[in-house]
Coordinates of C-alpha atoms and ligand atoms in Angstrom, one line a residue:
M1 CA -88.1 49.3 154.5
L2 CA -86.8 48.9 151.0
V3 CA -89.1 47.1 148.7
H4 CA -87.5 44.7 146.2
N5 CA -88.0 45.6 142.6
F6 CA -90.4 43.0 141.4
S7 CA -94.0 42.6 141.1
I8 CA -95.8 40.9 143.9
I9 CA -98.5 39.8 141.5
S10 CA -96.0 38.1 139.2
L11 CA -94.5 36.5 142.3
I12 CA -97.9 35.2 143.4
L13 CA -98.6 33.9 139.9
A14 CA -95.3 32.2 139.6
I15 CA -95.7 30.5 142.9
L16 CA -99.2 29.5 141.9
V17 CA -97.7 27.8 138.8
I18 CA -95.2 26.0 140.9
L19 CA -97.8 24.9 143.3
I20 CA -100.0 23.5 140.5
L21 CA -97.0 21.8 139.0
E22 CA -95.9 20.4 142.3
G23 CA -99.3 18.9 142.8
D24 CA -100.4 16.5 145.5
K25 CA -97.7 14.3 146.9
R26 CA -97.8 12.1 149.9
M27 CA -95.0 10.3 151.6
C28 CA -95.4 6.7 150.8
G29 CA -92.4 4.5 151.4
I30 CA -90.3 2.2 149.3
V31 CA -87.8 -0.6 149.9
G32 CA -86.1 -2.8 147.3
Y33 CA -83.5 -5.5 147.6
I34 CA -81.4 -7.8 145.4
G35 CA -78.8 -10.2 146.7
F36 CA -77.0 -13.4 145.8
K37 CA -78.7 -16.6 146.8
N38 CA -78.4 -17.4 150.5
E39 CA -77.6 -13.8 151.5
L40 CA -80.5 -12.1 153.3
D41 CA -84.1 -13.3 153.0
V42 CA -85.8 -10.7 151.0
K43 CA -89.1 -11.0 152.9
D44 CA -87.4 -10.1 156.1
V45 CA -85.6 -7.2 154.5
L46 CA -88.7 -5.7 152.9
L47 CA -90.9 -6.2 155.9
S48 CA -88.4 -4.8 158.3
G49 CA -87.8 -1.8 155.9
L50 CA -91.5 -1.1 155.6
S51 CA -91.9 -1.2 159.4
K52 CA -89.2 1.5 159.6
L53 CA -91.2 3.6 157.1
E54 CA -94.4 3.3 159.0
Y55 CA -93.7 6.6 160.8
R56 CA -94.4 8.5 157.6
G57 CA -98.0 7.5 157.7
Y58 CA -99.7 5.0 155.4
D59 CA -102.9 3.0 155.0
S60 CA -101.8 0.0 152.9
A61 CA -98.7 -2.1 152.5
G62 CA -97.4 -4.6 150.0
I63 CA -94.4 -6.6 148.8
C64 CA -93.5 -8.4 145.6
I65 CA -90.8 -11.1 145.7
Y66 CA -89.3 -13.1 142.9
N67 CA -88.8 -16.8 143.0
E68 CA -89.3 -18.6 139.7
G69 CA -92.0 -16.0 139.2
I70 CA -93.5 -13.0 140.9
H71 CA -95.3 -13.4 144.2
I72 CA -97.3 -10.4 145.4
F73 CA -98.7 -9.9 148.9
K74 CA -100.6 -6.7 149.7
D75 CA -103.6 -5.3 151.4
A76 CA -105.0 -2.2 153.1
G77 CA -103.9 -2.0 156.7
R78 CA -100.7 -2.1 158.7
V79 CA -97.4 -3.9 158.0
E80 CA -98.2 -6.2 160.9
H81 CA -101.2 -7.3 158.9
L82 CA -99.1 -7.7 155.7
K83 CA -96.8 -10.0 157.7
T84 CA -99.7 -12.4 158.3
L85 CA -100.3 -12.6 154.5
V86 CA -96.8 -13.3 153.3
D87 CA -96.1 -17.0 152.5
D88 CA -93.2 -17.9 154.7
S89 CA -92.2 -20.9 152.6
I90 CA -91.1 -18.8 149.6
T91 CA -87.5 -17.8 149.8
A92 CA -86.2 -15.2 147.4
N93 CA -83.4 -12.8 146.8
L94 CA -85.2 -10.1 144.8
G95 CA -88.1 -8.0 145.9
I96 CA -89.7 -4.5 146.3
G97 CA -92.0 -3.3 149.0
H98 CA -94.2 -0.3 149.6
T99 CA -96.3 1.5 152.1
R100 CA -99.1 3.5 150.5
W101 CA -101.0 6.6 151.6
A102 CA -104.0 6.8 149.4
T103 CA -104.2 9.7 146.9
H104 CA -105.8 8.0 143.8
G105 CA -108.4 5.6 145.0
K106 CA -109.3 4.5 148.5
P107 CA -107.1 2.2 150.6
S108 CA -107.8 -1.3 149.4
K109 CA -106.0 -4.4 148.3
R110 CA -106.7 -3.5 144.7
N111 CA -105.1 -0.1 145.0
S112 CA -102.2 -1.2 147.2
H113 CA -98.8 -1.5 145.6
P114 CA -97.0 -3.3 143.9
H115 CA -98.9 -3.0 140.6
Q116 CA -98.4 -5.1 137.6
S117 CA -98.5 -4.6 133.8
L118 CA -101.2 -6.5 131.9
S119 CA -98.9 -9.5 131.1
T120 CA -97.6 -9.3 134.7
R121 CA -94.0 -9.0 133.3
F122 CA -93.4 -5.6 135.0
T123 CA -94.1 -4.9 138.6
V124 CA -93.8 -1.5 140.2
V125 CA -93.9 0.3 143.5
H126 CA -94.2 4.1 143.3
N127 CA -94.1 7.0 145.8
G128 CA -95.3 10.3 144.4
V129 CA -98.0 11.6 142.1
I130 CA -98.3 11.5 138.3
E131 CA -99.9 14.8 137.5
N132 CA -100.5 14.1 133.8
E133 CA -101.9 10.6 134.5
I134 CA -105.2 11.3 132.6
E135 CA -103.4 12.8 129.7
L136 CA -101.1 9.8 129.5
R137 CA -104.1 7.4 129.7
E138 CA -105.9 9.2 127.0
K139 CA -102.9 9.5 124.7
Y140 CA -101.3 6.1 125.0
L141 CA -103.6 3.8 127.0
S142 CA -107.1 4.5 125.9
N143 CA -108.2 0.8 125.7
Y144 CA -106.0 -0.4 128.6
P145 CA -107.9 -2.5 131.2
F146 CA -106.7 -0.8 134.3
V147 CA -107.1 -2.9 137.5
S148 CA -106.7 -0.2 140.1
E149 CA -107.7 3.4 140.5
T150 CA -104.1 4.5 141.0
D151 CA -102.0 6.7 138.9
T152 CA -99.1 4.3 139.4
E153 CA -100.6 1.6 137.1
V154 CA -99.9 4.0 134.2
I155 CA -96.2 3.5 134.7
V156 CA -96.1 -0.3 134.2
A157 CA -98.8 -0.1 131.5
L158 CA -96.6 2.4 129.5
I159 CA -93.4 0.5 130.1
E160 CA -95.0 -2.7 128.8
K161 CA -96.6 -0.9 125.8
F162 CA -93.2 0.5 124.7
V163 CA -91.5 -2.8 125.3
M164 CA -94.1 -4.6 123.2
E165 CA -93.6 -2.1 120.5
G166 CA -89.9 -3.2 120.4
T167 CA -88.2 -0.8 122.8
E168 CA -85.5 -2.3 125.1
P169 CA -86.8 -2.3 128.8
T170 CA -84.3 0.2 130.2
I171 CA -84.9 2.6 127.4
A172 CA -88.7 2.1 127.8
I173 CA -88.4 3.0 131.5
R174 CA -86.4 6.1 130.7
Q175 CA -88.9 7.0 128.0
V176 CA -91.7 6.8 130.6
M177 CA -89.7 8.9 133.0
G178 CA -89.5 11.5 130.3
L179 CA -93.3 11.4 129.8
I180 CA -94.3 11.6 133.5
K181 CA -95.0 15.0 135.0
G182 CA -94.9 15.0 138.7
S183 CA -93.1 13.2 141.4
Y184 CA -91.9 9.7 141.6
A185 CA -89.6 7.3 143.4
I186 CA -90.1 3.9 141.8
G187 CA -88.8 0.4 142.0
I188 CA -89.5 -1.9 139.0
I189 CA -89.0 -5.6 138.5
D190 CA -88.9 -7.1 135.0
S191 CA -89.7 -10.8 135.6
E192 CA -87.6 -11.6 132.5
T193 CA -84.4 -10.3 134.0
P194 CA -84.6 -11.3 137.7
D195 CA -80.8 -10.8 138.1
K196 CA -81.5 -7.1 138.4
F197 CA -84.2 -4.5 139.2
Y198 CA -84.6 -0.9 138.4
A199 CA -85.2 2.4 140.3
A200 CA -85.8 6.0 139.3
K201 CA -86.5 9.2 141.1
N202 CA -87.9 12.7 140.6
K203 CA -88.7 14.9 143.6
S204 CA -89.6 12.0 145.9
P205 CA -86.8 10.8 148.1
L206 CA -84.9 7.6 147.3
L207 CA -81.5 6.3 148.3
I208 CA -79.3 3.4 147.2
G209 CA -77.8 1.2 149.9
L210 CA -74.7 -0.8 149.1
G211 CA -74.1 -4.2 150.7
N212 CA -71.6 -7.0 150.4
N213 CA -73.3 -9.4 147.9
F214 CA -76.5 -7.3 147.9
N215 CA -77.8 -3.9 147.0
M216 CA -80.9 -2.0 148.1
I217 CA -83.0 1.0 147.7
G218 CA -85.0 2.8 150.5
S219 CA -87.0 5.9 150.9
D220 CA -84.7 6.9 153.7
A221 CA -81.6 5.7 155.4
M222 CA -83.6 4.4 158.4
S223 CA -85.4 1.8 156.3
I224 CA -82.2 0.0 155.3
I225 CA -79.6 1.0 157.9
K226 CA -79.9 -2.3 159.6
Y227 CA -78.3 -3.9 156.5
T228 CA -75.8 -1.3 155.4
N229 CA -74.4 2.1 156.2
K230 CA -73.0 2.8 152.7
F231 CA -75.4 5.0 150.8
I232 CA -75.5 6.7 147.4
E233 CA -77.8 9.6 146.8
I234 CA -80.0 9.5 143.7
Y235 CA -80.7 12.9 142.1
D236 CA -83.9 13.9 140.3
Q237 CA -84.5 12.2 136.9
E238 CA -81.9 9.5 137.4
F239 CA -82.4 5.9 136.5
I240 CA -80.7 3.1 138.4
V241 CA -79.9 -0.5 137.6
L242 CA -79.3 -2.7 140.7
A243 CA -77.8 -6.1 140.6
A244 CA -76.5 -8.1 143.6
D245 CA -72.9 -7.1 142.9
K246 CA -73.3 -3.9 141.0
V247 CA -75.2 -0.6 140.9
S248 CA -75.2 1.6 137.8
I249 CA -76.6 5.2 137.8
Y250 CA -77.8 6.8 134.5
S251 CA -79.2 10.1 133.5
I252 CA -82.6 10.1 132.0
L253 CA -80.8 10.2 128.6
G254 CA -78.9 7.1 129.4
N255 CA -75.5 8.6 130.2
Q256 CA -73.7 6.7 132.9
I257 CA -73.0 8.7 136.1
E258 CA -70.2 8.0 138.6
R259 CA -71.0 8.8 142.2
N260 CA -69.2 7.9 145.4
Y261 CA -71.0 6.4 148.4
Y262 CA -71.1 8.1 151.8
V263 CA -71.1 6.4 155.1
E264 CA -74.3 7.2 157.1
T265 CA -73.6 7.8 160.8
L266 CA -77.1 6.9 161.9
D267 CA -77.0 4.1 164.3
A268 CA -79.4 1.2 163.7
A269 CA -80.2 1.3 167.4
D270 CA -81.5 4.9 167.1
T271 CA -84.4 3.6 165.1
E272 CA -85.5 1.2 167.8
K273 CA -87.8 2.0 170.7
G274 CA -85.5 0.1 173.1
V275 CA -87.1 0.0 176.6
Y276 CA -89.6 2.6 175.7
P277 CA -93.3 1.9 175.0
H278 CA -93.4 4.7 172.5
Y279 CA -91.0 6.6 170.3
M280 CA -92.5 9.8 171.5
L281 CA -91.6 9.2 175.1
K282 CA -88.1 8.1 174.1
E283 CA -87.7 11.3 172.0
I284 CA -88.9 13.5 174.9
D285 CA -86.3 11.9 177.1
E286 CA -83.6 12.3 174.5
Q287 CA -83.9 16.1 174.5
P288 CA -81.0 16.7 177.0
F289 CA -78.7 14.4 174.9
A290 CA -79.8 16.1 171.7
L291 CA -78.9 19.5 173.2
R292 CA -75.6 18.3 174.5
R293 CA -74.8 16.9 171.0
L294 CA -75.8 20.2 169.5
I295 CA -73.4 22.0 171.9
S296 CA -70.6 19.8 170.9
E297 CA -71.3 20.4 167.2
Y298 CA -71.7 24.2 167.4
F299 CA -69.0 25.2 169.8
T300 CA -65.3 24.7 170.3
D301 CA -64.0 25.0 173.8
T302 CA -64.5 28.8 173.9
D303 CA -65.9 29.8 170.5
Y304 CA -68.7 29.2 168.1
N305 CA -68.3 26.6 165.4
I306 CA -70.5 27.8 162.6
D307 CA -69.7 28.0 158.9
A308 CA -68.4 31.6 158.2
D309 CA -70.4 31.8 155.0
I310 CA -73.6 31.5 157.0
T311 CA -72.6 34.0 159.6
D312 CA -71.4 36.4 156.9
T313 CA -74.7 36.1 155.1
L314 CA -76.6 36.7 158.3
R315 CA -74.5 39.8 159.0
N316 CA -75.4 41.2 155.6
T317 CA -79.1 40.4 155.7
D318 CA -81.6 43.2 156.4
R319 CA -84.5 40.9 157.1
I320 CA -85.0 37.2 157.9
Y321 CA -88.0 35.4 156.6
I322 CA -88.6 32.2 158.5
I323 CA -90.6 29.7 156.4
A324 CA -92.0 26.6 158.1
A325 CA -95.1 24.5 159.0
G326 CA -96.6 23.1 162.1
T327 CA -94.2 22.5 165.0
S328 CA -91.3 23.9 163.0
M329 CA -93.3 27.1 162.4
H330 CA -93.9 27.3 166.2
A331 CA -90.2 27.0 166.7
G332 CA -89.8 29.8 164.2
L333 CA -92.0 32.1 166.3
V334 CA -89.5 31.6 169.1
G335 CA -86.6 32.0 166.8
K336 CA -88.0 35.4 165.7
Q337 CA -87.6 36.6 169.2
F338 CA -83.9 35.6 169.2
F339 CA -83.1 37.2 165.9
E340 CA -84.9 40.4 166.8
Q341 CA -84.1 40.8 170.4
I342 CA -80.6 39.3 170.5
A343 CA -79.3 39.8 167.0
N344 CA -81.3 42.9 166.1
I345 CA -82.4 41.6 162.7
P346 CA -86.0 42.2 161.7
T347 CA -87.6 38.8 161.3
E348 CA -90.9 37.6 159.9
V349 CA -92.3 34.1 160.4
H350 CA -94.5 32.7 157.6
I351 CA -96.6 29.5 157.5
S352 CA -95.1 28.0 154.3
S353 CA -98.5 27.1 152.8
E354 CA -99.7 30.7 153.3
F355 CA -96.6 32.5 151.9
I356 CA -98.1 32.4 148.5
Y357 CA -101.2 34.4 149.6
N358 CA -99.6 36.5 152.2
T359 CA -96.4 37.3 150.4
P360 CA -94.7 40.2 152.2
L361 CA -92.8 43.0 150.6
I362 CA -89.3 41.6 150.5
N363 CA -86.2 43.6 151.5
D364 CA -83.1 44.1 149.5
N365 CA -81.0 41.5 151.2
P366 CA -83.3 38.9 152.7
L367 CA -82.3 35.6 154.1
F368 CA -84.9 32.9 153.9
I369 CA -84.6 30.4 156.7
F370 CA -86.4 27.1 156.1
L371 CA -87.1 25.3 159.4
S372 CA -88.0 21.7 158.8
Q373 CA -87.4 18.6 160.9
S374 CA -87.7 16.3 157.9
G375 CA -86.4 18.6 155.2
E376 CA -89.1 17.3 152.9
T377 CA -92.1 19.4 153.7
A378 CA -93.7 20.2 150.3
D379 CA -95.2 23.5 151.4
S380 CA -91.8 24.8 152.4
R381 CA -90.1 23.4 149.4
A382 CA -92.5 25.3 147.0
V383 CA -91.4 28.5 148.7
L384 CA -87.8 27.5 148.4
V385 CA -88.0 26.8 144.7
K386 CA -89.6 30.2 144.2
I387 CA -87.3 32.3 146.2
K388 CA -84.3 30.6 144.6
E389 CA -85.7 31.7 141.2
L390 CA -85.8 35.2 142.5
G391 CA -82.1 34.9 143.5
F392 CA -82.6 35.2 147.3
K393 CA -80.3 33.4 149.8
S394 CA -81.6 30.5 151.7
L395 CA -80.6 28.5 154.8
T396 CA -82.3 25.3 155.8
I397 CA -82.2 24.3 159.5
T398 CA -83.1 20.6 159.5
N399 CA -82.6 17.3 161.2
A400 CA -82.2 15.5 157.9
K401 CA -78.9 15.6 156.2
G402 CA -79.2 15.3 152.5
S403 CA -83.0 16.1 152.6
T404 CA -84.5 18.0 149.7
L405 CA -84.7 21.3 151.6
S406 CA -81.1 20.9 152.7
R407 CA -79.8 20.0 149.2
E408 CA -81.6 22.8 147.5
A409 CA -80.9 25.7 149.9
D410 CA -77.6 27.7 149.8
Y411 CA -76.7 26.6 153.3
T412 CA -77.7 24.0 155.9
L413 CA -77.5 23.9 159.6
L414 CA -78.2 20.5 161.1
I415 CA -80.0 20.2 164.4
H416 CA -78.4 16.9 165.2
A417 CA -81.4 15.7 167.2
G418 CA -81.1 12.1 166.1
V419 CA -83.8 10.3 164.3
E420 CA -87.3 11.5 165.3
I421 CA -89.8 8.8 164.5
A422 CA -93.0 9.7 166.5
V423 CA -95.2 11.9 164.3
A424 CA -95.5 14.4 167.2
S425 CA -92.3 16.4 167.0
T426 CA -90.6 17.0 170.3
K427 CA -86.8 17.0 170.3
A428 CA -86.7 18.5 166.9
Y429 CA -88.6 21.5 168.2
T430 CA -86.2 22.1 171.1
S431 CA -83.2 21.6 169.0
Q432 CA -84.4 23.9 166.2
I433 CA -84.9 26.6 168.8
A434 CA -81.4 26.0 170.2
V435 CA -79.8 26.3 166.8
M436 CA -81.5 29.6 166.2
A437 CA -80.4 30.8 169.7
I438 CA -76.8 29.9 168.8
L439 CA -77.0 31.7 165.5
A440 CA -78.5 34.8 167.0
T441 CA -76.0 35.0 169.9
K442 CA -73.1 34.5 167.4
E443 CA -74.5 37.4 165.3
A444 CA -74.7 39.5 168.4
E445 CA -71.1 38.6 169.3
I446 CA -72.2 37.3 172.7
D447 CA -69.4 35.3 174.3
A448 CA -69.8 31.7 173.2
T449 CA -69.2 30.3 176.7
V450 CA -72.3 32.2 178.0
I451 CA -74.8 30.6 175.6
K452 CA -73.0 27.3 175.9
K453 CA -73.5 27.4 179.6
D454 CA -77.1 28.5 179.3
L455 CA -77.9 25.6 177.0
S456 CA -76.0 23.1 179.2
L457 CA -78.0 24.2 182.2
I458 CA -81.2 23.8 180.1
A459 CA -80.2 20.2 179.3
N460 CA -79.8 19.5 183.0
V461 CA -83.1 21.2 183.8
I462 CA -85.0 19.1 181.2
E463 CA -83.4 16.0 182.7
G464 CA -84.9 17.1 186.0
I465 CA -88.3 17.3 184.4
T466 CA -88.2 14.0 182.5
D467 CA -86.8 12.1 185.5
N468 CA -90.1 12.8 187.4
K469 CA -92.8 11.8 185.1
T470 CA -95.4 10.7 187.6
I471 CA -96.7 14.2 188.2
F472 CA -97.5 14.6 184.5
K473 CA -99.4 11.4 184.4
E474 CA -101.4 12.4 187.5
L475 CA -102.2 15.8 186.1
A476 CA -103.2 14.4 182.7
D477 CA -105.4 11.8 184.3
Q478 CA -107.0 14.4 186.6
Y479 CA -107.4 17.4 184.3
L480 CA -107.2 16.3 180.6
T481 CA -110.4 14.4 180.6
K482 CA -112.6 16.9 178.8
R483 CA -113.4 17.4 175.2
S484 CA -111.5 20.7 175.0
C485 CA -108.5 22.4 176.6
F486 CA -106.7 25.8 176.4
Y487 CA -103.1 26.7 176.7
I488 CA -102.4 30.3 177.5
G489 CA -99.4 32.5 177.7
R490 CA -98.1 36.0 177.0
H491 CA -95.0 37.1 175.2
I492 CA -92.7 34.2 174.4
D493 CA -94.9 31.9 176.5
Y494 CA -97.7 32.5 174.0
F495 CA -95.6 30.8 171.3
V496 CA -95.0 27.9 173.6
A497 CA -98.7 27.7 174.2
V498 CA -99.5 27.3 170.5
E499 CA -97.0 24.4 170.2
A500 CA -98.2 22.9 173.5
A501 CA -101.8 23.0 172.1
L502 CA -100.7 21.3 168.8
K503 CA -99.0 18.6 170.8
L504 CA -102.0 17.8 172.9
K505 CA -104.5 17.9 170.1
E506 CA -102.6 15.9 167.6
I507 CA -102.1 12.9 169.8
S508 CA -104.9 13.0 172.3
Y509 CA -107.6 14.4 169.9
I510 CA -108.7 16.8 172.7
Q511 CA -109.6 20.0 171.0
T512 CA -107.0 22.3 172.2
E513 CA -106.1 25.9 171.4
G514 CA -103.1 28.0 172.3
F515 CA -104.1 31.5 173.1
A516 CA -102.4 34.8 174.0
A517 CA -103.6 35.0 177.6
G518 CA -104.8 38.6 177.2
E519 CA -106.9 37.7 174.1
L520 CA -109.0 35.1 175.9
K521 CA -111.3 37.6 177.4
H522 CA -112.0 39.1 173.9
G523 CA -114.3 36.2 172.9
T524 CA -112.9 32.8 173.6
I525 CA -113.6 32.9 177.3
A526 CA -117.2 32.2 176.4
L527 CA -116.1 28.6 175.8
I528 CA -114.9 28.1 179.4
E529 CA -117.3 25.8 181.3
E530 CA -117.1 23.9 184.5
G531 CA -114.0 21.8 184.5
T532 CA -112.5 23.1 181.2
P533 CA -108.8 22.7 181.6
V534 CA -106.7 25.9 181.1
I535 CA -103.0 25.5 181.3
A536 CA -100.9 28.7 181.7
I537 CA -97.2 29.0 181.0
I538 CA -95.3 31.7 182.9
S539 CA -91.6 32.2 182.2
Q540 CA -91.2 36.0 182.0
E541 CA -91.2 38.4 184.9
N542 CA -93.0 41.2 183.0
I543 CA -96.0 39.0 182.2
N544 CA -96.3 37.0 185.4
L545 CA -99.0 39.0 187.1
N546 CA -101.1 39.6 184.0
T547 CA -101.1 35.9 183.1
R548 CA -102.1 35.1 186.7
S549 CA -105.0 37.6 186.4
N550 CA -106.1 35.7 183.3
I551 CA -105.9 32.5 185.2
K552 CA -108.1 34.0 187.9
E553 CA -110.6 35.1 185.3
V554 CA -111.1 31.6 183.8
K555 CA -111.0 30.0 187.2
S556 CA -113.9 32.1 188.4
R557 CA -115.8 30.8 185.4
G558 CA -115.3 27.2 186.3
A559 CA -112.0 26.4 184.6
S560 CA -109.6 23.8 186.1
T561 CA -106.2 25.4 185.9
I562 CA -102.7 24.2 185.7
I563 CA -99.8 26.6 186.0
I564 CA -96.3 25.8 184.6
S565 CA -93.9 28.4 185.9
L566 CA -90.2 29.1 186.4
K567 CA -89.1 28.8 190.0
S568 CA -88.3 32.5 190.6
L569 CA -91.8 33.4 189.3
S570 CA -93.7 30.6 190.9
S571 CA -96.4 30.7 193.6
A572 CA -97.0 28.0 196.1
T573 CA -100.0 26.5 194.2
D574 CA -98.4 26.2 190.8
Q575 CA -98.5 22.6 189.9
I576 CA -95.4 22.5 187.7
V577 CA -92.4 24.5 188.8
I578 CA -89.3 24.4 186.7
D579 CA -85.8 25.4 187.8
D580 CA -84.8 28.8 186.4
V581 CA -83.1 29.1 183.1
S582 CA -82.4 32.2 180.9
P583 CA -85.9 33.6 180.3
I584 CA -85.5 34.1 176.6
L585 CA -84.4 30.5 176.2
S586 CA -87.2 29.2 178.4
P587 CA -89.3 27.8 175.6
I588 CA -86.7 25.0 175.3
V589 CA -87.7 24.0 178.8
T590 CA -91.3 25.0 179.3
I591 CA -92.5 23.0 176.3
V592 CA -91.3 19.7 177.9
P593 CA -94.0 19.4 180.6
T594 CA -96.6 20.1 177.9
Q595 CA -95.1 17.3 175.8
L596 CA -95.4 14.9 178.7
L597 CA -99.0 16.0 179.5
A598 CA -99.9 15.3 175.9
Y599 CA -98.2 12.0 176.0
Y600 CA -100.0 10.8 179.1
A601 CA -103.4 12.2 178.0
A602 CA -103.1 10.1 174.8
L603 CA -101.8 7.1 176.8
S604 CA -104.8 7.1 179.1
R605 CA -107.1 7.3 176.1
G606 CA -105.4 4.2 174.7
L607 CA -104.5 6.0 171.4
D608 CA -101.8 5.3 168.8
I609 CA -99.4 7.8 170.2
D610 CA -96.6 7.5 167.7
K611 CA -98.9 7.4 164.7
P612 CA -101.9 9.6 165.4
R613 CA -104.8 9.3 163.0
N614 CA -104.7 11.2 159.7
L615 CA -101.2 12.4 160.2
A616 CA -97.9 11.6 158.6
K617 CA -94.4 12.4 159.8
S618 CA -93.3 14.0 156.6
V619 CA -96.0 16.0 154.9
T620 CA -95.2 16.1 151.3
V621 CA -98.7 17.2 150.3
E622 CA -99.5 20.8 149.6
Ligands
M6R701 O1 -90.6 18.1 158.8 P1 -91.2 19.5 159.1 O2 -90.7 20.1 160.4 O3 -91.1 20.4 158.0 O4 -92.7 19.2 159.3 C1 -93.6 20.3 159.5 C2 -94.9 19.8 160.3 O5 -95.6 18.9 159.5 C3 -94.5 19.2 161.6 O6 -93.7 20.1 162.3 C4 -95.7 18.7 162.4 O7 -96.5 19.9 162.7 C5 -95.3 18.0 163.6 N1 -95.0 16.6 163.2 C6 -96.4 18.0 164.6 O8 -95.9 17.4 165.8

């Protein structure tokens, strides 16, 4: 292997600096609205938008509306709780709203956004973290009577300070943007100019939504798609002035910027649960459609449809480095098999948050592939920033068009899975794997019709699984009643086992581990007791007998076992038998029963399936 000519130590140090500068960011959510009188009721717009942002995880919510003065409603707790606090009798056409995930100060009414300046003239909502908050407090606000424990309050305090010193408000806001180190997406109301409101962004996501007789901001398209499908991207360090009939974008220096809107294809209905009790179940069921959509995007009738720049880059790469977290990293483990076994390209998979410590020797012509459903994962972004500095090529495979990882990488491949709202990722996992399979087979010059047919068959087989859910509910009720559980598998099934384990533990809170079946006897088997569920996945002929031996081993020590197998490898007692698919692509199918088992285990425990405790959909904290 050729080692690139740079010092690993300096790489590690440089990444460390980036990580420190990047700091601790969590994914709060923001919505803002201004319209002409009698357009939409701002309360409905804000509350509906905040509900759409709930999937990101939050612990408090609040809104501020303007009607002859500022009215703030906020508290710790859910948006549903916030709705009960809002005074219905106030109508308004200007407002900003926020869901908060506590970073500075515990979840409480006092720490919830919006926050106000001392005179109450300025009101702000903020997503992100101000890393030099203490420095700013000491330098500019030493005697300021802060009300909350948040870093956010510094923003309004500083704006007001500069305005009181004679600075025009828009200049004061840009001045504050220049002083803040860290990440922010902010919405600001100046109660002296209620015909407009302001927004700004750096590193935290924020979009402008254009309406007829109103304009909006939202942390993502989903939060405001109900009202408009015309969006304008906001780039880092830009300052926005929104009025009911006009939106102006400025650089931090005050230079006006022209930018066209784009039409978002997301359907408002995609963000609804419809007939489903949970988004997770809906998204599990959507996997066949997602795969079919993927097929239509990535193939013509008889050929592949992938940007030649990407395939050329892949052809010239001597090693792929897959960087990802959580479920996406598990998809990466499967992708590695495709790139190595099908495309013959050496491939490494790295947990993005570990890349800094376990930085490998890097080849001459690496391609870094960032796998990320949301495209916003901070751990992955930190690696992207670094490898860009080093001049390496990057490809992001994501579900989120226009996301940070997509914008900042050289190339993007979308997985077209449709909005994934449940925190537990399901359809994004299978679609990520499918995209990597398509890339690898294209690189290996395998006839497009072959892989197309394989993926179409897989879509049908998944449909067969999701059409018969009763078995999964019964198995979950019968077996997944203990404190712990194990998934085991060998070869590619092992990678499915680790993802299956993550799915079960994150939503049912059953302590679950995914193990290489052969490794169990080297220690972990000591944990098997009477009734411990052990679930085995068997999709490869060469491991069938060995995995079955491992099942016997745990069974004889009291385990209650479930076997998920492909039909041609199945035995009469296997509880879940799946129609045969191409073995190397089997993870796209074998994961589905495990998603359903996790769903029903959580359901029977009465848990919050779509929003499991302590988790957020987009993890923008390092
Ligand atoms: O958006 P990303 O794919 O980058 O997110 C990475 C992980 O946080 C994510 O895959 C997480 O593990 C899943 N939501 C778990 O189901």
